[in-house]
Amino acid sequence: MRRRQRMFSPYLDGQVSGVEMHALSRTEECPRCTREYSALQRNATTVGDFWAEESPADLALKLRVAASQQAARIRRPRFQGLLVRVENRSTPS
């Protein structure tokens, strides 16, 4: 019984062999197993519904741009922006 219950989550994730799947098909013989499997299945559905919301199409691009900007800020010397502004003001137009 316990071995079968440990297989419920991998079964719901589609990660069991045919032999294991066949063994799990006899879950109805055990009322406790049936209750636990049903509860796990409801939880998996709830979590699946939570993650089903689609992300914006441009999310990956925005994340890459933000990461690139952060990396550039980290690599830039602390007062480089100030130095560039001072140089721009001091050069004749």
mmCIF file of N, CA, C and O in Angstrom:
data_model
loop_
_atom_site.group_PDB
_atom_site.id
_atom_site.type_symbol
_atom_site.label_atom_id
_atom_site.label_comp_id
_atom_site.label_asym_id
_atom_site.label_seq_id
_atom_site.Cartn_x
_atom_site.Cartn_y
_atom_site.Cartn_z
ATOM 1 N N MET A 1 0.816 -1.189 0.000
ATOM 2 C CA MET A 1 0.000 0.000 0.000
ATOM 3 C C MET A 1 0.867 1.264 0.000
ATOM 4 O O MET A 1 0.666 2.142 -0.813
ATOM 5 N N ARG A 2 1.836 1.398 0.876
ATOM 6 C CA ARG A 2 2.663 2.611 0.955
ATOM 7 C C ARG A 2 3.449 2.843 -0.337
ATOM 8 O O ARG A 2 3.596 3.952 -0.775
ATOM 9 N N ARG A 3 3.969 1.762 -0.911
ATOM 10 C CA ARG A 3 4.716 1.907 -2.165
ATOM 11 C C ARG A 3 3.816 2.487 -3.246
ATOM 12 O O ARG A 3 4.215 3.357 -4.003
ATOM 13 N N ARG A 4 2.605 2.012 -3.287
ATOM 14 C CA ARG A 4 1.661 2.503 -4.281
ATOM 15 C C ARG A 4 1.398 3.996 -4.049
ATOM 16 O O ARG A 4 1.360 4.778 -4.998
ATOM 17 N N GLN A 5 1.229 4.393 -2.806
ATOM 18 C CA GLN A 5 0.961 5.799 -2.503
ATOM 19 C C GLN A 5 2.144 6.699 -2.869
ATOM 20 O O GLN A 5 1.958 7.830 -3.297
ATOM 21 N N ARG A 6 3.352 6.194 -2.725
ATOM 22 C CA ARG A 6 4.536 6.987 -3.108
ATOM 23 C C ARG A 6 4.592 7.214 -4.616
ATOM 24 O O ARG A 6 5.257 8.132 -5.078
ATOM 25 N N MET A 7 3.892 6.397 -5.368
ATOM 26 C CA MET A 7 3.920 6.500 -6.825
ATOM 27 C C MET A 7 2.852 7.449 -7.363
ATOM 28 O O MET A 7 2.836 7.762 -8.546
ATOM 29 N N PHE A 8 1.947 7.947 -6.520
ATOM 30 C CA PHE A 8 0.861 8.794 -6.996
ATOM 31 C C PHE A 8 1.377 10.055 -7.688
ATOM 32 O O PHE A 8 0.944 10.393 -8.785
ATOM 33 N N SER A 9 2.294 10.760 -7.048
ATOM 34 C CA SER A 9 2.797 12.005 -7.628
ATOM 35 C C SER A 9 3.537 11.762 -8.952
ATOM 36 O O SER A 9 3.250 12.430 -9.946
ATOM 37 N N PRO A 10 4.483 10.795 -8.995
ATOM 38 C CA PRO A 10 5.126 10.521 -10.287
ATOM 39 C C PRO A 10 4.113 10.081 -11.355
ATOM 40 O O PRO A 10 4.249 10.413 -12.531
ATOM 41 N N TYR A 11 3.074 9.363 -10.939
ATOM 42 C CA TYR A 11 2.035 8.929 -11.882
ATOM 43 C C TYR A 11 1.331 10.147 -12.484
ATOM 44 O O TYR A 11 1.149 10.228 -13.696
ATOM 45 N N LEU A 12 0.953 11.098 -11.635
ATOM 46 C CA LEU A 12 0.284 12.299 -12.128
ATOM 47 C C LEU A 12 1.200 13.131 -13.024
ATOM 48 O O LEU A 12 0.727 13.833 -13.908
ATOM 49 N N ASP A 13 2.504 13.031 -12.798
ATOM 50 C CA ASP A 13 3.473 13.750 -13.627
ATOM 51 C C ASP A 13 3.848 12.986 -14.888
ATOM 52 O O ASP A 13 4.656 13.451 -15.680
ATOM 53 N N GLY A 14 3.300 11.769 -15.045
ATOM 54 C CA GLY A 14 3.601 10.959 -16.226
ATOM 55 C C GLY A 14 4.992 10.360 -16.201
ATOM 56 O O GLY A 14 5.604 10.148 -17.236
ATOM 57 N N GLN A 15 5.508 10.057 -15.004
ATOM 58 C CA GLN A 15 6.882 9.574 -14.865
ATOM 59 C C GLN A 15 6.951 8.151 -14.328
ATOM 60 O O GLN A 15 7.876 7.819 -13.592
ATOM 61 N N VAL A 16 5.996 7.320 -14.683
ATOM 62 C CA VAL A 16 6.037 5.935 -14.219
ATOM 63 C C VAL A 16 6.075 5.004 -15.423
ATOM 64 O O VAL A 16 5.642 5.354 -16.515
ATOM 65 N N SER A 17 6.603 3.820 -15.191
ATOM 66 C CA SER A 17 6.670 2.824 -16.263
ATOM 67 C C SER A 17 5.304 2.170 -16.437
ATOM 68 O O SER A 17 4.389 2.339 -15.619
ATOM 69 N N GLY A 18 5.178 1.381 -17.471
ATOM 70 C CA GLY A 18 3.935 0.667 -17.720
ATOM 71 C C GLY A 18 3.596 -0.297 -16.602
ATOM 72 O O GLY A 18 2.432 -0.435 -16.211
ATOM 73 N N VAL A 19 4.599 -0.974 -16.057
ATOM 74 C CA VAL A 19 4.381 -1.923 -14.963
ATOM 75 C C VAL A 19 3.865 -1.176 -13.733
ATOM 76 O O VAL A 19 2.910 -1.604 -13.073
ATOM 77 N N GLU A 20 4.484 -0.039 -13.430
ATOM 78 C CA GLU A 20 4.048 0.751 -12.280
ATOM 79 C C GLU A 20 2.640 1.301 -12.496
ATOM 80 O O GLU A 20 1.820 1.329 -11.576
ATOM 81 N N MET A 21 2.357 1.710 -13.721
ATOM 82 C CA MET A 21 1.030 2.219 -14.041
ATOM 83 C C MET A 21 -0.026 1.137 -13.824
ATOM 84 O O MET A 21 -1.098 1.389 -13.282
ATOM 85 N N HIS A 22 0.307 -0.075 -14.235
ATOM 86 C CA HIS A 22 -0.616 -1.201 -14.056
ATOM 87 C C HIS A 22 -0.847 -1.462 -12.563
ATOM 88 O O HIS A 22 -1.986 -1.697 -12.138
ATOM 89 N N ALA A 23 0.195 -1.395 -11.763
ATOM 90 C CA ALA A 23 0.061 -1.619 -10.321
ATOM 91 C C ALA A 23 -0.814 -0.531 -9.698
ATOM 92 O O ALA A 23 -1.615 -0.807 -8.800
ATOM 93 N N LEU A 24 -0.691 0.682 -10.196
ATOM 94 C CA LEU A 24 -1.490 1.780 -9.653
ATOM 95 C C LEU A 24 -2.952 1.687 -10.066
ATOM 96 O O LEU A 24 -3.824 2.266 -9.414
ATOM 97 N N SER A 25 -3.240 0.956 -11.108
ATOM 98 C CA SER A 25 -4.626 0.841 -11.554
ATOM 99 C C SER A 25 -5.485 0.092 -10.546
ATOM 100 O O SER A 25 -6.704 0.168 -10.589
ATOM 101 N N ARG A 26 -4.862 -0.611 -9.611
ATOM 102 C CA ARG A 26 -5.610 -1.346 -8.592
ATOM 103 C C ARG A 26 -5.840 -0.501 -7.336
ATOM 104 O O ARG A 26 -6.201 -1.017 -6.295
ATOM 105 N N THR A 27 -5.685 0.793 -7.450
ATOM 106 C CA THR A 27 -5.835 1.695 -6.308
ATOM 107 C C THR A 27 -7.243 1.634 -5.715
ATOM 108 O O THR A 27 -7.433 1.799 -4.525
ATOM 109 N N GLU A 28 -8.245 1.364 -6.569
ATOM 110 C CA GLU A 28 -9.631 1.339 -6.084
ATOM 111 C C GLU A 28 -9.853 0.276 -5.014
ATOM 112 O O GLU A 28 -10.816 0.343 -4.259
ATOM 113 N N GLU A 29 -8.982 -0.708 -4.938
ATOM 114 C CA GLU A 29 -9.129 -1.776 -3.948
ATOM 115 C C GLU A 29 -8.888 -1.262 -2.529
ATOM 116 O O GLU A 29 -9.267 -1.916 -1.567
ATOM 117 N N CYS A 30 -8.263 -0.133 -2.386
ATOM 118 C CA CYS A 30 -7.906 0.421 -1.074
ATOM 119 C C CYS A 30 -8.592 1.781 -0.909
ATOM 120 O O CYS A 30 -8.227 2.741 -1.582
ATOM 121 N N PRO A 31 -9.605 1.881 -0.036
ATOM 122 C CA PRO A 31 -10.311 3.152 0.138
ATOM 123 C C PRO A 31 -9.382 4.303 0.550
ATOM 124 O O PRO A 31 -9.533 5.433 0.075
ATOM 125 N N ARG A 32 -8.412 4.014 1.404
ATOM 126 C CA ARG A 32 -7.474 5.058 1.830
ATOM 127 C C ARG A 32 -6.643 5.541 0.638
ATOM 128 O O ARG A 32 -6.434 6.747 0.463
ATOM 129 N N CYS A 33 -6.185 4.604 -0.183
ATOM 130 C CA CYS A 33 -5.404 4.974 -1.377
ATOM 131 C C CYS A 33 -6.254 5.825 -2.318
ATOM 132 O O CYS A 33 -5.773 6.815 -2.871
ATOM 133 N N THR A 34 -7.509 5.447 -2.466
ATOM 134 C CA THR A 34 -8.410 6.190 -3.346
ATOM 135 C C THR A 34 -8.578 7.618 -2.845
ATOM 136 O O THR A 34 -8.519 8.574 -3.628
ATOM 137 N N ARG A 35 -8.770 7.798 -1.542
ATOM 138 C CA ARG A 35 -8.917 9.141 -0.970
ATOM 139 C C ARG A 35 -7.642 9.964 -1.167
ATOM 140 O O ARG A 35 -7.695 11.123 -1.572
ATOM 141 N N GLU A 36 -6.498 9.356 -0.875
ATOM 142 C CA GLU A 36 -5.226 10.090 -1.013
ATOM 143 C C GLU A 36 -4.949 10.463 -2.463
ATOM 144 O O GLU A 36 -4.500 11.568 -2.750
ATOM 145 N N TYR A 37 -5.228 9.530 -3.364
ATOM 146 C CA TYR A 37 -5.013 9.811 -4.783
ATOM 147 C C TYR A 37 -5.933 10.939 -5.247
ATOM 148 O O TYR A 37 -5.503 11.860 -5.943
ATOM 149 N N SER A 38 -7.188 10.900 -4.836
ATOM 150 C CA SER A 38 -8.145 11.940 -5.222
ATOM 151 C C SER A 38 -7.712 13.302 -4.694
ATOM 152 O O SER A 38 -7.794 14.309 -5.398
ATOM 153 N N ALA A 39 -7.247 13.344 -3.459
ATOM 154 C CA ALA A 39 -6.785 14.606 -2.869
ATOM 155 C C ALA A 39 -5.567 15.139 -3.624
ATOM 156 O O ALA A 39 -5.483 16.332 -3.926
ATOM 157 N N LEU A 40 -4.636 14.263 -3.934
ATOM 158 C CA LEU A 40 -3.436 14.670 -4.665
ATOM 159 C C LEU A 40 -3.798 15.162 -6.063
ATOM 160 O O LEU A 40 -3.260 16.155 -6.550
ATOM 161 N N GLN A 41 -4.751 14.487 -6.678
ATOM 162 C CA GLN A 41 -5.183 14.878 -8.021
ATOM 163 C C GLN A 41 -5.850 16.266 -7.982
ATOM 164 O O GLN A 41 -5.600 17.096 -8.852
ATOM 165 N N ARG A 42 -6.675 16.521 -6.972
ATOM 166 C CA ARG A 42 -7.300 17.846 -6.831
ATOM 167 C C ARG A 42 -6.246 18.923 -6.625
ATOM 168 O O ARG A 42 -6.314 20.001 -7.214
ATOM 169 N N ASN A 43 -5.261 18.624 -5.785
ATOM 170 C CA ASN A 43 -4.179 19.597 -5.552
ATOM 171 C C ASN A 43 -3.410 19.880 -6.827
ATOM 172 O O ASN A 43 -3.070 21.026 -7.120
ATOM 173 N N ALA A 44 -3.114 18.831 -7.579
ATOM 174 C CA ALA A 44 -2.372 19.010 -8.827
ATOM 175 C C ALA A 44 -3.169 19.859 -9.812
ATOM 176 O O ALA A 44 -2.616 20.722 -10.498
ATOM 177 N N THR A 45 -4.468 19.647 -9.854
ATOM 178 C CA THR A 45 -5.324 20.436 -10.744
ATOM 179 C C THR A 45 -5.347 21.896 -10.306
ATOM 180 O O THR A 45 -5.242 22.804 -11.127
ATOM 181 N N THR A 46 -5.438 22.117 -9.008
ATOM 182 C CA THR A 46 -5.456 23.489 -8.484
ATOM 183 C C THR A 46 -4.152 24.206 -8.801
ATOM 184 O O THR A 46 -4.157 25.344 -9.266
ATOM 185 N N VAL A 47 -3.044 23.534 -8.566
ATOM 186 C CA VAL A 47 -1.737 24.134 -8.865
ATOM 187 C C VAL A 47 -1.604 24.369 -10.367
ATOM 188 O O VAL A 47 -1.125 25.410 -10.808
ATOM 189 N N GLY A 48 -2.055 23.401 -11.156
ATOM 190 C CA GLY A 48 -2.009 23.557 -12.611
ATOM 191 C C GLY A 48 -2.811 24.752 -13.079
ATOM 192 O O GLY A 48 -2.389 25.503 -13.955
ATOM 193 N N ASP A 49 -3.993 24.949 -12.476
ATOM 194 C CA ASP A 49 -4.820 26.100 -12.830
ATOM 195 C C ASP A 49 -4.130 27.401 -12.448
ATOM 196 O O ASP A 49 -4.218 28.395 -13.167
ATOM 197 N N PHE A 50 -3.437 27.390 -11.319
ATOM 198 C CA PHE A 50 -2.727 28.581 -10.869
ATOM 199 C C PHE A 50 -1.644 28.979 -11.873
ATOM 200 O O PHE A 50 -1.475 30.142 -12.190
ATOM 201 N N TRP A 51 -0.900 28.002 -12.377
ATOM 202 C CA TRP A 51 0.205 28.284 -13.297
ATOM 203 C C TRP A 51 -0.252 28.394 -14.739
ATOM 204 O O TRP A 51 0.531 28.716 -15.614
ATOM 205 N N ALA A 52 -1.532 28.142 -15.015
ATOM 206 C CA ALA A 52 -2.019 28.158 -16.394
ATOM 207 C C ALA A 52 -2.118 29.570 -16.965
ATOM 208 O O ALA A 52 -2.170 29.743 -18.169
ATOM 209 N N GLU A 53 -2.132 30.572 -16.101
ATOM 210 C CA GLU A 53 -2.224 31.934 -16.591
ATOM 211 C C GLU A 53 -0.998 32.236 -17.448
ATOM 212 O O GLU A 53 0.133 32.030 -17.033
ATOM 213 N N GLU A 54 -1.260 32.725 -18.633
ATOM 214 C CA GLU A 54 -0.155 32.967 -19.561
ATOM 215 C C GLU A 54 0.585 34.251 -19.220
ATOM 216 O O GLU A 54 -0.008 35.227 -18.778
ATOM 217 N N SER A 55 1.864 34.228 -19.452
ATOM 218 C CA SER A 55 2.674 35.420 -19.226
ATOM 219 C C SER A 55 2.628 36.272 -20.496
ATOM 220 O O SER A 55 2.350 35.779 -21.585
ATOM 221 N N PRO A 56 2.916 37.553 -20.364
ATOM 222 C CA PRO A 56 2.928 38.427 -21.546
ATOM 223 C C PRO A 56 3.934 37.923 -22.583
ATOM 224 O O PRO A 56 4.980 37.365 -22.228
ATOM 225 N N ALA A 57 3.615 38.139 -23.841
ATOM 226 C CA ALA A 57 4.459 37.647 -24.929
ATOM 227 C C ALA A 57 5.872 38.222 -24.870
ATOM 228 O O ALA A 57 6.832 37.556 -25.231
ATOM 229 N N ASP A 58 5.991 39.450 -24.396
ATOM 230 C CA ASP A 58 7.308 40.095 -24.385
ATOM 231 C C ASP A 58 8.027 39.959 -23.044
ATOM 232 O O ASP A 58 9.046 40.619 -22.821
ATOM 233 N N LEU A 59 7.543 39.104 -22.161
ATOM 234 C CA LEU A 59 8.164 38.967 -20.837
ATOM 235 C C LEU A 59 9.624 38.517 -20.937
ATOM 236 O O LEU A 59 10.490 39.083 -20.267
ATOM 237 N N ALA A 60 9.903 37.535 -21.772
ATOM 238 C CA ALA A 60 11.278 37.039 -21.903
ATOM 239 C C ALA A 60 12.212 38.157 -22.373
ATOM 240 O O ALA A 60 13.317 38.318 -21.850
ATOM 241 N N LEU A 61 11.755 38.947 -23.329
ATOM 242 C CA LEU A 61 12.574 40.062 -23.827
ATOM 243 C C LEU A 61 12.808 41.090 -22.729
ATOM 244 O O LEU A 61 13.933 41.555 -22.524
ATOM 245 N N LYS A 62 11.760 41.437 -21.981
ATOM 246 C CA LYS A 62 11.903 42.413 -20.904
ATOM 247 C C LYS A 62 12.868 41.923 -19.835
ATOM 248 O O LYS A 62 13.664 42.694 -19.299
ATOM 249 N N LEU A 63 12.810 40.633 -19.521
ATOM 250 C CA LEU A 63 13.725 40.075 -18.523
ATOM 251 C C LEU A 63 15.168 40.123 -19.007
ATOM 252 O O LEU A 63 16.079 40.455 -18.251
ATOM 253 N N ARG A 64 15.388 39.795 -20.294
ATOM 254 C CA ARG A 64 16.753 39.850 -20.835
ATOM 255 C C ARG A 64 17.291 41.282 -20.844
ATOM 256 O O ARG A 64 18.451 41.523 -20.516
ATOM 257 N N VAL A 65 16.451 42.246 -21.215
ATOM 258 C CA VAL A 65 16.871 43.649 -21.232
ATOM 259 C C VAL A 65 17.210 44.115 -19.816
ATOM 260 O O VAL A 65 18.242 44.752 -19.587
ATOM 261 N N ALA A 66 16.347 43.776 -18.849
ATOM 262 C CA ALA A 66 16.597 44.182 -17.465
ATOM 263 C C ALA A 66 17.886 43.556 -16.944
ATOM 264 O O ALA A 66 18.684 44.230 -16.267
ATOM 265 N N ALA A 67 18.121 42.286 -17.250
ATOM 266 C CA ALA A 67 19.350 41.624 -16.801
ATOM 267 C C ALA A 67 20.572 42.259 -17.452
ATOM 268 O O ALA A 67 21.605 42.459 -16.803
ATOM 269 N N SER A 68 20.463 42.600 -18.728
ATOM 270 C CA SER A 68 21.571 43.236 -19.432
ATOM 271 C C SER A 68 21.876 44.609 -18.850
ATOM 272 O O SER A 68 23.037 44.969 -18.655
ATOM 273 N N GLN A 69 20.836 45.382 -18.558
ATOM 274 C CA GLN A 69 21.046 46.704 -17.961
ATOM 275 C C GLN A 69 21.686 46.593 -16.580
ATOM 276 O O GLN A 69 22.582 47.370 -16.240
ATOM 277 N N GLN A 70 21.237 45.634 -15.796
ATOM 278 C CA GLN A 70 21.814 45.442 -14.464
ATOM 279 C C GLN A 70 23.284 45.039 -14.574
ATOM 280 O O GLN A 70 24.129 45.545 -13.835
ATOM 281 N N ALA A 71 23.590 44.151 -15.511
ATOM 282 C CA ALA A 71 24.979 43.724 -15.706
ATOM 283 C C ALA A 71 25.845 44.908 -16.124
ATOM 284 O O ALA A 71 26.979 45.051 -15.670
ATOM 285 N N ALA A 72 25.309 45.776 -16.981
ATOM 286 C CA ALA A 72 26.065 46.952 -17.416
ATOM 287 C C ALA A 72 26.312 47.894 -16.240
ATOM 288 O O ALA A 72 27.395 48.464 -16.110
ATOM 289 N N ARG A 73 25.314 48.060 -15.377
ATOM 290 C CA ARG A 73 25.498 48.932 -14.200
ATOM 291 C C ARG A 73 26.564 48.376 -13.263
ATOM 292 O O ARG A 73 27.343 49.113 -12.686
ATOM 293 N N ILE A 74 26.598 47.077 -13.127
ATOM 294 C CA ILE A 74 27.569 46.447 -12.230
ATOM 295 C C ILE A 74 28.989 46.608 -12.783
ATOM 296 O O ILE A 74 29.921 46.875 -12.051
ATOM 297 N N ARG A 75 29.142 46.486 -14.099
ATOM 298 C CA ARG A 75 30.475 46.563 -14.711
ATOM 299 C C ARG A 75 30.993 47.990 -14.816
ATOM 300 O O ARG A 75 32.180 48.220 -14.890
ATOM 301 N N ARG A 76 30.101 48.976 -14.845
ATOM 302 C CA ARG A 76 30.497 50.365 -15.034
ATOM 303 C C ARG A 76 31.117 50.911 -13.743
ATOM 304 O O ARG A 76 30.589 50.692 -12.663
ATOM 305 N N PRO A 77 32.240 51.622 -13.863
ATOM 306 C CA PRO A 77 32.826 52.253 -12.674
ATOM 307 C C PRO A 77 31.809 53.182 -12.025
ATOM 308 O O PRO A 77 30.950 53.760 -12.694
ATOM 309 N N ARG A 78 31.921 53.360 -10.749
ATOM 310 C CA ARG A 78 30.919 54.054 -9.946
ATOM 311 C C ARG A 78 30.584 55.466 -10.450
ATOM 312 O O ARG A 78 29.430 55.842 -10.507
ATOM 313 N N PHE A 79 31.577 56.262 -10.803
ATOM 314 C CA PHE A 79 31.330 57.650 -11.180
ATOM 315 C C PHE A 79 31.478 57.893 -12.678
ATOM 316 O O PHE A 79 31.621 59.030 -13.113
ATOM 317 N N GLN A 80 31.400 56.856 -13.477
ATOM 318 C CA GLN A 80 31.591 57.018 -14.913
ATOM 319 C C GLN A 80 30.521 57.928 -15.516
ATOM 320 O O GLN A 80 30.815 58.785 -16.332
ATOM 321 N N GLY A 81 29.260 57.766 -15.104
ATOM 322 C CA GLY A 81 28.189 58.610 -15.632
ATOM 323 C C GLY A 81 28.430 60.078 -15.317
ATOM 324 O O GLY A 81 28.232 60.953 -16.165
ATOM 325 N N LEU A 82 28.879 60.375 -14.106
ATOM 326 C CA LEU A 82 29.177 61.741 -13.703
ATOM 327 C C LEU A 82 30.342 62.290 -14.523
ATOM 328 O O LEU A 82 30.297 63.419 -14.999
ATOM 329 N N LEU A 83 31.355 61.471 -14.717
ATOM 330 C CA LEU A 83 32.520 61.884 -15.500
ATOM 331 C C LEU A 83 32.114 62.230 -16.932
ATOM 332 O O LEU A 83 32.550 63.248 -17.476
ATOM 333 N N VAL A 84 31.272 61.437 -17.531
ATOM 334 C CA VAL A 84 30.815 61.708 -18.904
ATOM 335 C C VAL A 84 30.051 63.022 -18.956
ATOM 336 O O VAL A 84 30.245 63.836 -19.871
ATOM 337 N N ARG A 85 29.199 63.290 -17.978
ATOM 338 C CA ARG A 85 28.442 64.553 -17.953
ATOM 339 C C ARG A 85 29.368 65.759 -17.797
ATOM 340 O O ARG A 85 29.182 66.791 -18.453
ATOM 341 N N VAL A 86 30.363 65.638 -16.950
ATOM 342 C CA VAL A 86 31.329 66.728 -16.765
ATOM 343 C C VAL A 86 32.109 66.965 -18.057
ATOM 344 O O VAL A 86 32.289 68.103 -18.479
ATOM 345 N N GLU A 87 32.547 65.898 -18.698
ATOM 346 C CA GLU A 87 33.287 66.033 -19.955
ATOM 347 C C GLU A 87 32.416 66.678 -21.037
ATOM 348 O O GLU A 87 32.877 67.501 -21.806
ATOM 349 N N ASN A 88 31.149 66.293 -21.072
ATOM 350 C CA ASN A 88 30.237 66.867 -22.087
ATOM 351 C C ASN A 88 30.027 68.362 -21.877
ATOM 352 O O ASN A 88 29.911 69.113 -22.840
ATOM 353 N N ARG A 89 29.996 68.829 -20.643
ATOM 354 C CA ARG A 89 29.807 70.247 -20.351
ATOM 355 C C ARG A 89 31.074 71.048 -20.624
ATOM 356 O O ARG A 89 31.008 72.208 -20.978
ATOM 357 N N SER A 90 32.221 70.413 -20.467
ATOM 358 C CA SER A 90 33.475 71.169 -20.593
ATOM 359 C C SER A 90 33.969 71.234 -22.016
ATOM 360 O O SER A 90 34.835 72.045 -22.312
ATOM 361 N N THR A 91 33.447 70.417 -22.903
ATOM 362 C CA THR A 91 33.928 70.473 -24.293
ATOM 363 C C THR A 91 33.130 71.523 -25.043
ATOM 364 O O THR A 91 31.913 71.648 -24.908
ATOM 365 N N PRO A 92 33.855 72.375 -25.835
ATOM 366 C CA PRO A 92 33.160 73.442 -26.585
ATOM 367 C C PRO A 92 32.282 72.827 -27.692
ATOM 368 O O PRO A 92 32.614 71.816 -28.289
ATOM 369 N N SER A 93 31.157 73.457 -27.930
ATOM 370 C CA SER A 93 30.223 72.982 -28.965
ATOM 371 C C SER A 93 30.499 73.593 -30.290
ATOM 372 O O SER A 93 30.922 74.630 -30.505
#
